[in-house]
Coordinates of C-alpha atoms and ligand atoms in Angstrom, one line a residue:
Chain A
M1 CA -41.3 41.3 19.8
I2 CA -38.6 43.1 21.8
V3 CA -39.3 43.7 25.5
D4 CA -36.1 45.5 26.6
S5 CA -32.2 45.5 25.5
C6 CA -28.7 45.1 26.9
I7 CA -25.5 45.3 24.8
D8 CA -23.5 43.1 24.0
R9 CA -20.5 44.3 25.3
Q10 CA -17.5 42.6 22.5
T11 CA -19.3 44.1 19.3
R12 CA -21.4 46.9 20.6
M13 CA -24.3 46.1 19.1
P14 CA -28.0 45.6 21.4
V15 CA -28.3 42.3 21.9
A16 CA -31.9 41.2 20.9
K17 CA -31.0 43.1 17.8
A18 CA -27.5 40.8 16.8
Y19 CA -30.2 37.9 17.4
L20 CA -32.4 38.1 15.7
T21 CA -30.2 39.1 12.6
R22 CA -28.1 36.0 12.4
L23 CA -31.4 34.1 12.4
G24 CA -31.2 36.5 9.2
V25 CA -35.3 38.0 10.3
A26 CA -34.6 41.1 9.4
L27 CA -35.9 44.0 13.0
D28 CA -38.6 45.3 10.1
A29 CA -39.9 42.1 11.6
V30 CA -40.5 43.0 14.7
K31 CA -44.5 44.3 15.4
L32 CA -44.0 45.0 19.8
V33 CA -40.7 47.0 21.5
V34 CA -41.3 47.0 24.7
V35 CA -39.2 49.1 27.2
T36 CA -41.2 48.0 30.8
H37 CA -39.5 50.4 32.6
W38 CA -36.4 53.6 32.8
H39 CA -33.0 51.8 34.8
D40 CA -30.0 51.6 33.1
D41 CA -30.0 47.5 33.1
H42 CA -33.1 47.3 30.3
M43 CA -32.1 50.1 28.5
R44 CA -29.3 49.9 26.8
G45 CA -29.7 49.9 22.6
A46 CA -33.4 50.3 23.1
A47 CA -33.1 53.4 20.6
E48 CA -31.4 51.8 18.4
I49 CA -33.6 49.1 17.8
V50 CA -37.0 51.4 17.9
R51 CA -34.9 53.7 15.1
E52 CA -34.1 50.3 13.5
A53 CA -37.3 48.0 14.3
G54 CA -39.1 51.3 12.8
A55 CA -42.8 49.7 11.6
A56 CA -42.8 48.7 15.5
R57 CA -45.0 50.1 17.3
F58 CA -43.5 51.4 20.8
A59 CA -45.0 50.5 24.5
C60 CA -43.7 51.4 27.1
S61 CA -45.4 52.0 31.0
A62 CA -48.0 54.7 31.1
A63 CA -46.6 56.4 34.4
L64 CA -44.2 58.4 31.8
R65 CA -47.0 59.6 30.1
S66 CA -46.3 63.2 31.8
E67 CA -45.8 66.4 32.2
E68 CA -42.9 65.1 35.1
F69 CA -41.1 63.1 33.3
A70 CA -40.7 65.5 30.5
T71 CA -39.0 67.5 32.7
L72 CA -36.7 64.9 33.6
L73 CA -35.3 63.5 30.8
A74 CA -34.7 67.3 29.5
C75 CA -32.5 68.1 33.2
G76 CA -31.2 64.5 32.0
A77 CA -30.0 66.3 29.0
E78 CA -29.1 70.2 30.7
S79 CA -26.9 68.4 33.5
M80 CA -24.8 65.9 31.5
T81 CA -22.0 66.1 32.9
S82 CA -19.7 62.6 32.8
S83 CA -17.8 60.9 29.7
M84 CA -19.4 57.6 31.6
T85 CA -20.1 55.5 28.6
S86 CA -22.6 53.5 29.4
S87 CA -25.2 56.4 29.6
S88 CA -27.9 56.1 31.7
G89 CA -31.5 54.8 31.5
I90 CA -33.1 58.6 30.6
D91 CA -30.1 59.3 27.7
E92 CA -31.4 56.2 26.2
F93 CA -35.0 57.2 27.2
R94 CA -34.3 61.2 25.2
K95 CA -33.3 58.4 22.5
I96 CA -36.0 57.1 21.4
L97 CA -38.5 60.2 21.5
D98 CA -35.6 61.8 19.3
A99 CA -35.6 58.1 17.4
L100 CA -40.0 58.2 16.6
R101 CA -40.0 61.8 16.8
Q102 CA -38.3 61.2 13.1
R103 CA -40.6 58.5 12.5
R104 CA -43.6 61.1 12.4
A105 CA -40.9 63.3 10.0
R106 CA -41.3 60.4 7.6
G107 CA -45.1 60.4 7.4
V108 CA -45.2 57.4 10.3
P109 CA -48.8 57.5 10.9
A110 CA -48.8 58.8 14.7
A111 CA -50.2 55.2 15.4
N112 CA -47.4 53.3 14.8
A113 CA -45.1 56.4 15.0
G114 CA -46.5 55.8 19.6
P115 CA -45.2 55.3 22.1
D116 CA -49.7 55.8 21.6
H117 CA -48.9 52.2 23.4
W118 CA -49.1 53.4 27.2
A119 CA -49.3 50.6 29.7
T120 CA -50.8 50.3 32.1
H121 CA -52.8 47.2 33.3
G122 CA -54.8 45.6 31.8
Q123 CA -54.2 47.5 28.1
V124 CA -54.1 45.3 25.0
L125 CA -50.5 45.9 23.0
Y126 CA -50.4 43.9 20.9
E127 CA -52.7 41.2 19.1
R128 CA -53.1 39.2 15.4
P129 CA -56.3 37.0 15.3
A130 CA -56.1 33.4 13.7
R131 CA -56.1 32.8 10.1
D132 CA -53.5 31.3 7.8
G133 CA -53.3 28.3 10.2
V134 CA -52.0 30.4 12.0
S135 CA -52.7 30.8 15.5
Q136 CA -54.2 34.2 17.3
A137 CA -51.6 36.0 19.0
R138 CA -51.5 38.5 22.8
V139 CA -49.6 41.0 23.9
L140 CA -51.6 42.5 27.7
S141 CA -50.0 45.0 29.7
L142 CA -50.9 43.6 33.5
S143 CA -49.8 47.0 35.0
P144 CA -49.2 49.2 36.1
S145 CA -52.2 49.9 38.4
A146 CA -53.8 53.3 38.1
A147 CA -52.3 54.1 42.0
T148 CA -49.4 53.3 40.9
V149 CA -49.0 55.1 38.5
T150 CA -50.4 58.3 40.6
R151 CA -47.7 57.4 42.9
A152 CA -44.8 56.9 40.7
L153 CA -46.0 60.9 39.8
R154 CA -45.1 62.1 42.6
E155 CA -42.1 60.1 42.6
L156 CA -41.0 61.7 39.1
G157 CA -41.7 65.1 40.6
Q158 CA -39.5 64.6 43.9
L159 CA -36.3 63.9 41.5
L160 CA -36.8 66.6 39.5
P161 CA -33.5 68.6 40.9
Q162 CA -33.6 72.0 42.2
E163 CA -33.1 75.3 41.6
G164 CA -29.2 75.4 44.1
E165 CA -28.8 71.9 44.2
P166 CA -25.9 70.6 42.7
K167 CA -26.1 69.3 39.5
R168 CA -25.1 65.2 39.6
R169 CA -26.8 61.8 37.5
I170 CA -30.3 62.1 38.1
R171 CA -31.5 59.4 40.2
Q172 CA -33.3 56.4 39.8
G173 CA -37.5 56.4 40.3
A174 CA -38.2 52.8 42.0
N175 CA -39.6 50.4 40.4
Q176 CA -43.0 50.5 41.0
V177 CA -43.8 52.0 37.6
S178 CA -42.7 48.3 35.6
V179 CA -44.8 46.6 32.8
A180 CA -45.8 42.9 33.4
L181 CA -46.9 41.5 30.4
W182 CA -49.1 38.3 29.3
I183 CA -48.3 36.8 25.9
D184 CA -51.0 34.3 25.0
A185 CA -50.0 32.8 21.4
G186 CA -52.0 29.5 20.2
Y187 CA -52.2 27.0 23.5
Q188 CA -48.6 28.7 25.1
R189 CA -48.9 31.4 27.5
A190 CA -45.9 33.7 29.4
L191 CA -46.4 35.7 31.8
L192 CA -42.8 38.0 32.0
G193 CA -42.5 39.4 35.4
S194 CA -40.0 42.9 34.7
D195 CA -39.0 44.7 37.5
L196 CA -43.1 44.9 39.3
P197 CA -41.9 44.6 43.5
A198 CA -44.4 42.6 46.0
G199 CA -46.9 45.3 46.7
T200 CA -47.6 46.2 50.1
G201 CA -50.7 46.9 49.9
P202 CA -53.7 45.8 47.1
S203 CA -52.8 49.3 45.0
G204 CA -49.4 48.2 43.8
G205 CA -46.9 45.7 42.4
W206 CA -48.4 41.8 42.6
S207 CA -50.9 42.3 44.7
A208 CA -53.0 45.0 42.2
V209 CA -52.2 42.4 39.2
L210 CA -53.4 39.8 41.0
S211 CA -56.7 41.3 41.9
S212 CA -57.3 43.2 39.0
S213 CA -60.3 42.4 37.7
T214 CA -58.6 42.4 34.0
R215 CA -56.1 39.2 34.4
P216 CA -55.3 36.6 32.2
A217 CA -57.8 34.1 34.0
Q218 CA -54.8 31.7 32.1
R219 CA -52.3 30.1 33.7
A220 CA -48.8 30.7 32.4
R221 CA -45.9 28.0 31.3
I222 CA -43.1 29.9 30.9
L223 CA -41.8 32.9 33.3
K224 CA -39.9 35.9 33.5
V225 CA -38.3 35.9 37.1
P226 CA -40.1 39.4 38.2
H227 CA -36.2 41.9 39.7
H228 CA -33.6 39.3 39.3
G229 CA -35.9 36.6 41.4
S230 CA -35.6 39.8 44.7
Q231 CA -36.9 38.7 46.9
S232 CA -38.4 41.5 46.6
A233 CA -40.3 40.7 44.1
D234 CA -41.5 37.3 44.9
E235 CA -45.1 37.1 45.6
P236 CA -46.1 33.1 46.0
A237 CA -49.3 33.8 44.4
I238 CA -48.8 34.4 41.0
W239 CA -47.0 30.8 41.8
T240 CA -50.7 29.8 42.7
E241 CA -52.4 31.6 40.9
M242 CA -51.2 32.0 36.9
L243 CA -48.7 29.7 37.3
E244 CA -48.3 26.3 35.7
A245 CA -47.7 23.4 38.4
E246 CA -44.0 23.1 38.1
P247 CA -43.9 26.1 34.9
W248 CA -40.0 27.2 33.0
A249 CA -38.5 29.7 35.0
V250 CA -35.6 32.4 34.1
V251 CA -33.4 35.1 35.7
T252 CA -31.6 36.9 34.7
P253 CA -29.1 38.1 37.2
F254 CA -28.4 41.9 38.2
A255 CA -24.5 41.8 39.1
S256 CA -24.8 45.9 40.4
G257 CA -24.9 46.8 44.1
R258 CA -24.5 46.1 47.3
T259 CA -26.5 43.0 46.9
P260 CA -25.9 40.8 43.2
L261 CA -29.2 39.5 41.9
P262 CA -30.4 36.8 42.8
T263 CA -28.7 35.5 45.8
E264 CA -28.0 32.0 46.8
A265 CA -31.9 32.6 48.9
D266 CA -33.3 33.8 46.3
L267 CA -31.9 30.6 44.1
K268 CA -33.2 28.1 46.9
R269 CA -36.5 29.9 46.3
L270 CA -37.3 29.7 43.2
I271 CA -35.7 26.1 42.9
K272 CA -38.5 25.3 45.2
R273 CA -41.0 26.5 43.3
T274 CA -39.9 24.7 39.6
P275 CA -36.9 22.4 39.3
N276 CA -37.6 23.5 35.3
A277 CA -34.9 27.2 36.9
Y278 CA -32.7 28.8 34.6
C279 CA -30.3 31.6 34.4
T280 CA -29.0 33.2 31.7
G281 CA -25.9 34.3 33.5
R282 CA -23.5 34.8 37.1
P283 CA -25.3 35.6 39.8
Q284 CA -22.1 37.0 41.7
G285 CA -20.9 39.6 38.4
W286 CA -16.9 38.7 37.2
S287 CA -13.6 39.4 38.9
P288 CA -12.0 42.0 38.4
V289 CA -9.2 42.6 35.0
R290 CA -6.3 42.4 36.1
R291 CA -3.4 45.3 36.7
Q292 CA -0.5 45.4 37.4
P293 CA 1.6 44.5 40.5
A294 CA 1.4 47.7 41.9
V295 CA -2.2 49.0 41.3
E296 CA -3.5 45.9 42.3
R297 CA -1.9 45.5 45.5
T298 CA -3.5 49.5 46.3
L299 CA -6.4 48.5 45.0
R300 CA -6.6 45.5 47.9
E301 CA -5.8 47.8 50.3
V302 CA -8.1 50.5 48.9
A303 CA -11.0 49.0 47.9
R304 CA -13.7 47.2 49.7
S305 CA -14.6 44.7 46.9
R306 CA -14.2 44.8 43.5
R307 CA -15.8 43.4 40.3
T308 CA -16.9 43.7 36.6
I309 CA -20.8 43.7 36.1
L310 CA -20.9 42.9 32.8
G311 CA -20.0 39.3 31.6
P312 CA -20.6 37.4 28.3
V313 CA -23.2 37.5 27.2
G314 CA -26.1 34.3 28.6
H315 CA -28.6 33.3 26.6
V316 CA -32.2 31.0 27.6
R317 CA -34.1 30.1 24.7
L318 CA -37.6 28.8 25.1
R319 CA -38.4 27.2 22.2
Y320 CA -42.4 25.6 21.7
S321 CA -44.9 24.9 18.7
L322 CA -47.7 26.3 19.6
E323 CA -49.0 23.8 20.2
A324 CA -49.0 22.7 23.8
A325 CA -45.8 21.0 23.8
D326 CA -42.9 21.1 26.5
P327 CA -40.4 23.6 25.3
T328 CA -37.0 23.0 24.2
V329 CA -34.3 25.1 26.3
E330 CA -31.2 25.8 24.8
L331 CA -28.5 27.7 27.2
F332 CA -25.8 29.7 25.5
G333 CA -22.6 32.5 26.7
G334 CA -23.5 31.4 30.3
A335 CA -26.7 30.9 30.6
L336 CA -26.6 27.9 33.9
K337 CA -30.1 25.6 35.3
V338 CA -30.3 26.2 38.8
S339 CA -30.1 23.3 40.6
A340 CA -29.8 23.4 44.2
Chain B
M1 CA 2.1 93.7 46.9
A2 CA 2.3 90.6 46.7
Q3 CA -0.7 87.8 46.5
E4 CA -0.4 84.5 46.8
L5 CA -1.7 82.3 44.6
P6 CA -4.0 79.0 45.8
A7 CA -2.0 76.8 43.3
F8 CA -3.5 73.2 42.8
R9 CA -2.2 70.4 45.5
S10 CA -2.8 67.6 45.8
R11 CA -3.6 65.8 49.0
Q12 CA 0.1 65.0 49.2
E13 CA 2.6 66.9 50.2
G14 CA 4.4 69.1 47.2
P15 CA 3.0 70.5 43.5
V16 CA 1.4 67.9 41.3
E17 CA 1.3 69.2 37.2
T18 CA -0.9 69.3 35.5
D19 CA -0.1 66.9 32.8
C20 CA -0.9 64.9 35.1
W21 CA -4.9 65.9 35.3
P22 CA -5.9 64.6 31.5
A23 CA -9.4 63.2 29.8
L24 CA -11.6 64.3 31.9
S25 CA -13.9 65.5 29.4
G26 CA -15.6 68.5 30.0
V27 CA -15.1 72.7 30.9
E28 CA -12.1 73.6 29.0
L29 CA -11.3 76.6 32.0
G30 CA -10.2 79.1 29.6
S31 CA -6.3 79.6 28.9
Q32 CA -4.3 78.5 31.3
A33 CA -0.7 80.1 30.6
R34 CA 2.1 77.2 31.8
A35 CA 5.2 80.5 33.7
P36 CA 8.3 80.2 30.9
E37 CA 10.8 77.2 32.0
S38 CA 13.3 79.8 32.7
A39 CA 11.2 81.4 35.3
P40 CA 13.2 80.1 38.8
F41 CA 10.1 78.1 41.1
A42 CA 7.9 75.4 39.5
P43 CA 6.4 76.2 36.3
S44 CA 3.3 74.5 38.3
H45 CA 2.4 77.0 40.9
L46 CA 1.1 79.7 38.4
F47 CA -3.0 79.1 36.5
I48 CA -3.0 83.1 35.1
R49 CA -5.9 83.4 32.3
P50 CA -4.6 86.9 31.5
E51 CA -2.3 86.8 29.0
K52 CA 1.9 89.0 31.2
V53 CA 1.8 88.2 34.5
I54 CA 3.8 91.1 36.0
L55 CA 6.7 89.2 38.4
P56 CA 6.7 90.3 42.2
E57 CA 11.0 92.3 42.3
G58 CA 13.4 90.1 44.1
V59 CA 11.3 87.2 41.9
V60 CA 11.7 87.9 38.1
T61 CA 15.5 86.9 37.7
P62 CA 17.6 89.0 34.1
A63 CA 16.1 86.9 32.2
T64 CA 12.6 87.9 31.9
S65 CA 11.8 91.4 31.6
T66 CA 8.9 92.6 34.2
S67 CA 6.4 92.1 31.7
Q68 CA 6.6 88.6 31.0
P69 CA 4.3 87.8 27.8
L70 CA 3.1 83.7 29.1
P71 CA 2.8 81.1 26.1
N72 CA -0.7 80.8 25.6
S73 CA -0.4 77.0 25.4
L74 CA -2.3 74.9 27.7
V75 CA -1.3 72.8 29.8
G76 CA -3.9 70.4 30.0
T77 CA -7.8 70.9 30.3
N78 CA -7.5 71.0 33.7
T79 CA -11.6 70.5 35.6
S80 CA -10.4 70.2 38.6
D81 CA -12.5 72.5 41.2
R82 CA -9.7 73.7 42.5
T83 CA -7.8 74.8 39.7
Q84 CA -11.7 77.0 39.3
E85 CA -11.0 78.4 42.6
A86 CA -7.9 78.3 41.8
M87 CA -8.9 80.8 38.4
L88 CA -11.8 83.3 40.2
N89 CA -9.2 85.0 41.6
V90 CA -7.5 85.5 39.1
E91 CA -9.8 87.6 37.5
G92 CA -10.8 88.7 40.8
L93 CA -7.1 90.8 40.7
V94 CA -5.8 93.3 39.2
R95 CA -4.5 93.6 35.0
G96 CA -0.7 92.9 36.1
V97 CA -1.5 89.8 38.6
I98 CA 0.8 89.7 41.2
V99 CA 2.3 86.0 41.8
K100 CA 4.1 85.2 45.0
V101 CA 6.5 82.1 44.2
P102 CA 8.2 80.6 45.4
R103 CA 12.5 82.4 45.3
L104 CA 13.8 78.2 44.2
A105 CA 12.2 76.0 43.0
P106 CA 12.3 73.5 45.8
P107 CA 13.1 70.1 45.6
R108 CA 10.0 68.3 44.2
T109 CA 8.3 65.5 45.4
R110 CA 6.8 63.3 41.9
S111 CA 3.8 62.5 41.8
E112 CA 3.9 58.7 38.8
I113 CA 0.2 58.1 38.1
L114 CA -0.7 54.6 37.0
Q115 CA -5.0 54.5 36.8
Q116 CA -7.5 56.1 36.3
W117 CA -10.8 55.7 36.4
E118 CA -13.8 58.5 36.4
G119 CA -16.0 57.2 38.8
E120 CA -20.4 58.2 39.7
V121 CA -21.7 57.2 43.5
R122 CA -24.6 55.5 42.8
T123 CA -25.7 54.2 46.7
V124 CA -24.7 55.6 49.8
D125 CA -23.5 54.4 53.4
A126 CA -23.3 54.6 56.4
D127 CA -19.3 54.6 56.5
E128 CA -19.0 53.1 52.5
F129 CA -20.2 54.3 49.2
T130 CA -20.4 52.2 45.8
A131 CA -19.7 53.5 42.5
V132 CA -19.1 52.3 38.7
I133 CA -15.5 52.7 37.0
R134 CA -14.8 53.8 34.0
D135 CA -10.6 53.4 32.7
L136 CA -10.0 56.3 31.6
G137 CA -6.4 54.6 29.8
S138 CA -9.0 52.4 27.7
A139 CA -12.0 52.8 26.1
H140 CA -13.0 48.7 25.4
A141 CA -11.9 48.0 29.5
P142 CA -14.9 46.9 30.3
E143 CA -16.9 48.3 33.3
E144 CA -16.3 48.0 37.1
E145 CA -18.1 48.7 40.4
V146 CA -16.4 49.5 43.4
T147 CA -17.1 49.7 46.9
L148 CA -14.9 52.1 48.7
A149 CA -14.9 53.2 52.5
R150 CA -16.3 56.9 52.8
E151 CA -12.8 58.3 55.2
E152 CA -11.2 57.2 51.5
V153 CA -12.5 61.3 50.6
S154 CA -11.0 64.5 51.4
D155 CA -13.1 66.2 54.2
G156 CA -13.8 68.3 52.4
D157 CA -14.8 66.1 49.8
L158 CA -17.5 63.9 51.9
Q159 CA -21.0 66.1 51.9
L160 CA -20.4 65.9 47.7
V161 CA -20.0 61.6 48.6
Q162 CA -24.0 61.4 47.3
P163 CA -25.6 59.7 45.0
G164 CA -24.8 60.8 41.0
A165 CA -22.1 62.9 42.6
I166 CA -19.2 62.5 39.7
F167 CA -15.7 62.4 41.2
Y168 CA -11.5 61.3 39.9
W169 CA -9.6 58.7 40.8
A170 CA -5.4 57.9 40.8
V171 CA -4.2 55.1 41.8
G172 CA -0.2 56.0 41.3
Y173 CA 3.0 56.5 43.5
R174 CA 4.5 59.8 45.2
I175 CA 8.1 59.8 44.4
S176 CA 10.1 61.8 46.9
P177 CA 12.7 63.8 45.8
G178 CA 15.2 61.5 47.9
G179 CA 13.3 58.4 45.1
Q180 CA 11.2 56.9 48.2
K181 CA 8.0 55.5 46.0
T182 CA 5.2 56.0 48.1
R183 CA 1.7 53.7 46.5
T184 CA -0.7 57.0 46.7
S185 CA -4.9 56.8 45.7
E186 CA -6.4 60.2 45.3
L187 CA -9.6 60.4 44.9
L188 CA -10.4 63.7 43.9
F189 CA -15.0 65.1 43.9
R190 CA -16.3 67.1 40.9
R191 CA -17.6 69.9 42.3
L192 CA -20.2 71.5 39.6
P193 CA -22.0 74.2 39.4
A194 CA -25.6 73.8 40.6
W195 CA -29.0 74.3 39.3
S196 CA -30.0 78.1 38.5
R197 CA -32.8 79.3 37.6
R198 CA -32.3 79.6 33.8
Q199 CA -31.0 76.2 33.0
L200 CA -34.4 74.6 34.9
E201 CA -35.7 77.4 32.8
R202 CA -34.4 76.1 30.0
A203 CA -34.9 72.3 30.8
R204 CA -38.1 72.9 32.0
E205 CA -39.3 75.2 28.1
H206 CA -37.0 72.1 26.0
A207 CA -39.1 69.4 27.9
R208 CA -42.3 70.9 25.8
E209 CA -41.0 69.5 22.9
F210 CA -40.9 65.9 24.7
E211 CA -44.3 66.3 26.1
R212 CA -45.0 66.9 22.1
V213 CA -44.0 63.9 21.0
L214 CA -45.4 61.9 24.2
G215 CA -48.3 63.2 22.6
I216 CA -49.1 65.4 26.3
R217 CA -50.0 68.4 24.1
Ligands
LIG1 ZN1 -33.4 45.4 36.1

């Protein structure tokens, strides 16, 4: 399965595609593609994956199955204003729908021409029974909650442009509609936190996951730390109720925005919870391209901060047998172990 | 009757050659005819759609006729809204526009652009904003993120500083007639057209197609 997507700046290829190709795994073998939410940083190259992983089910947040989101997609097409190379999540999603439409045109049954798998809490996105000596596997979505979907629709409605309003790039909505995933394979379980926030009441975010009756009773040994390790997505109870002691935790940095994530404080908090914490890259971004001296001098005077937001691809690989052994950890690119 | 044509000017003094603004992609504003080189004024003062321009007496030299056909060659594809305003003003005038131009070429202040970007505003604060910028000189350069003070933006553009706004940023030199070089940084926000009722209706129709793929209808 492939969850979310980003692009390797050097090869311009979706990272998951490049990785599977290196392993000699054809994209045809992929069973499930999940886009956890429609933010730019989780979607680049996702349409290429959906196009090429032709046999995979496509699943996304149930909040996107709405007239509001369809209208937003159309408005995005209508307001293409910039030649910016990095397409927005909205543009990418439109390309995904094109790829799905082509699947239907080729006669692929509707069940796999989806997205018929609308992720909400407690939804089974993929299931394979144990057979031929291979253990069972199951992928479950833990969010968004029904209340969150309703709130998200209202928010999507507010993002729609109004008559007379100047055209701009469509803004991104909040992270609340993110799809957190639970993977069950053999004796191993992983919790992929997406960008799901902690949640302010029992009806949203991690609070809703924790209070849901459909939440799996077991504990996971592997965690994709939610929302790039940020404080806003930190829910202490997932460590005590959904994870084994000292789980393997992987953070993906987000070097864009006012506060690049994770911050020093975020990493300190993480390392207190588990000694097995890893990060796929440098959290603070990369030094900007050096330009000719006169330009550098002007930039130093004018820009309060400057950084390159995409560095070389970092990769934390956790591999384990389906028996209960601990995973082996391998680090590639700029990936690193978080230490105190 | 001579009519002042609001020529496109940079925030710095003196005219800016339109050739300095390439690669701003998108809309072509139609033929921007350039005055013949022989005309006794700086060509950058003219942005004219009609094919003929009758120049006022006194401006015309014996070498040019009073009904001067202008070459159709494009002077860049400048999408600056200021140019657009100028174009609209010209369109509003009768055919045979009269353009008031300086009688003599003034000593020119030149600009030399060293680096230019297209930027997109991401977040806006009380006194600063962050933007992702793309190098217009190199398609392969990585995108960068910058924080800029709002005071870098001209007063006229300040209300345009909103998330999603697109701007052009050039860093270079202004070179005085005497050869004095001053480093400059110029931000120019695009004044994108507003959503019209028709466009919104078209988007809603287009949305029906997406709804079918999404399985809503
Ligand atoms: Zn994210």
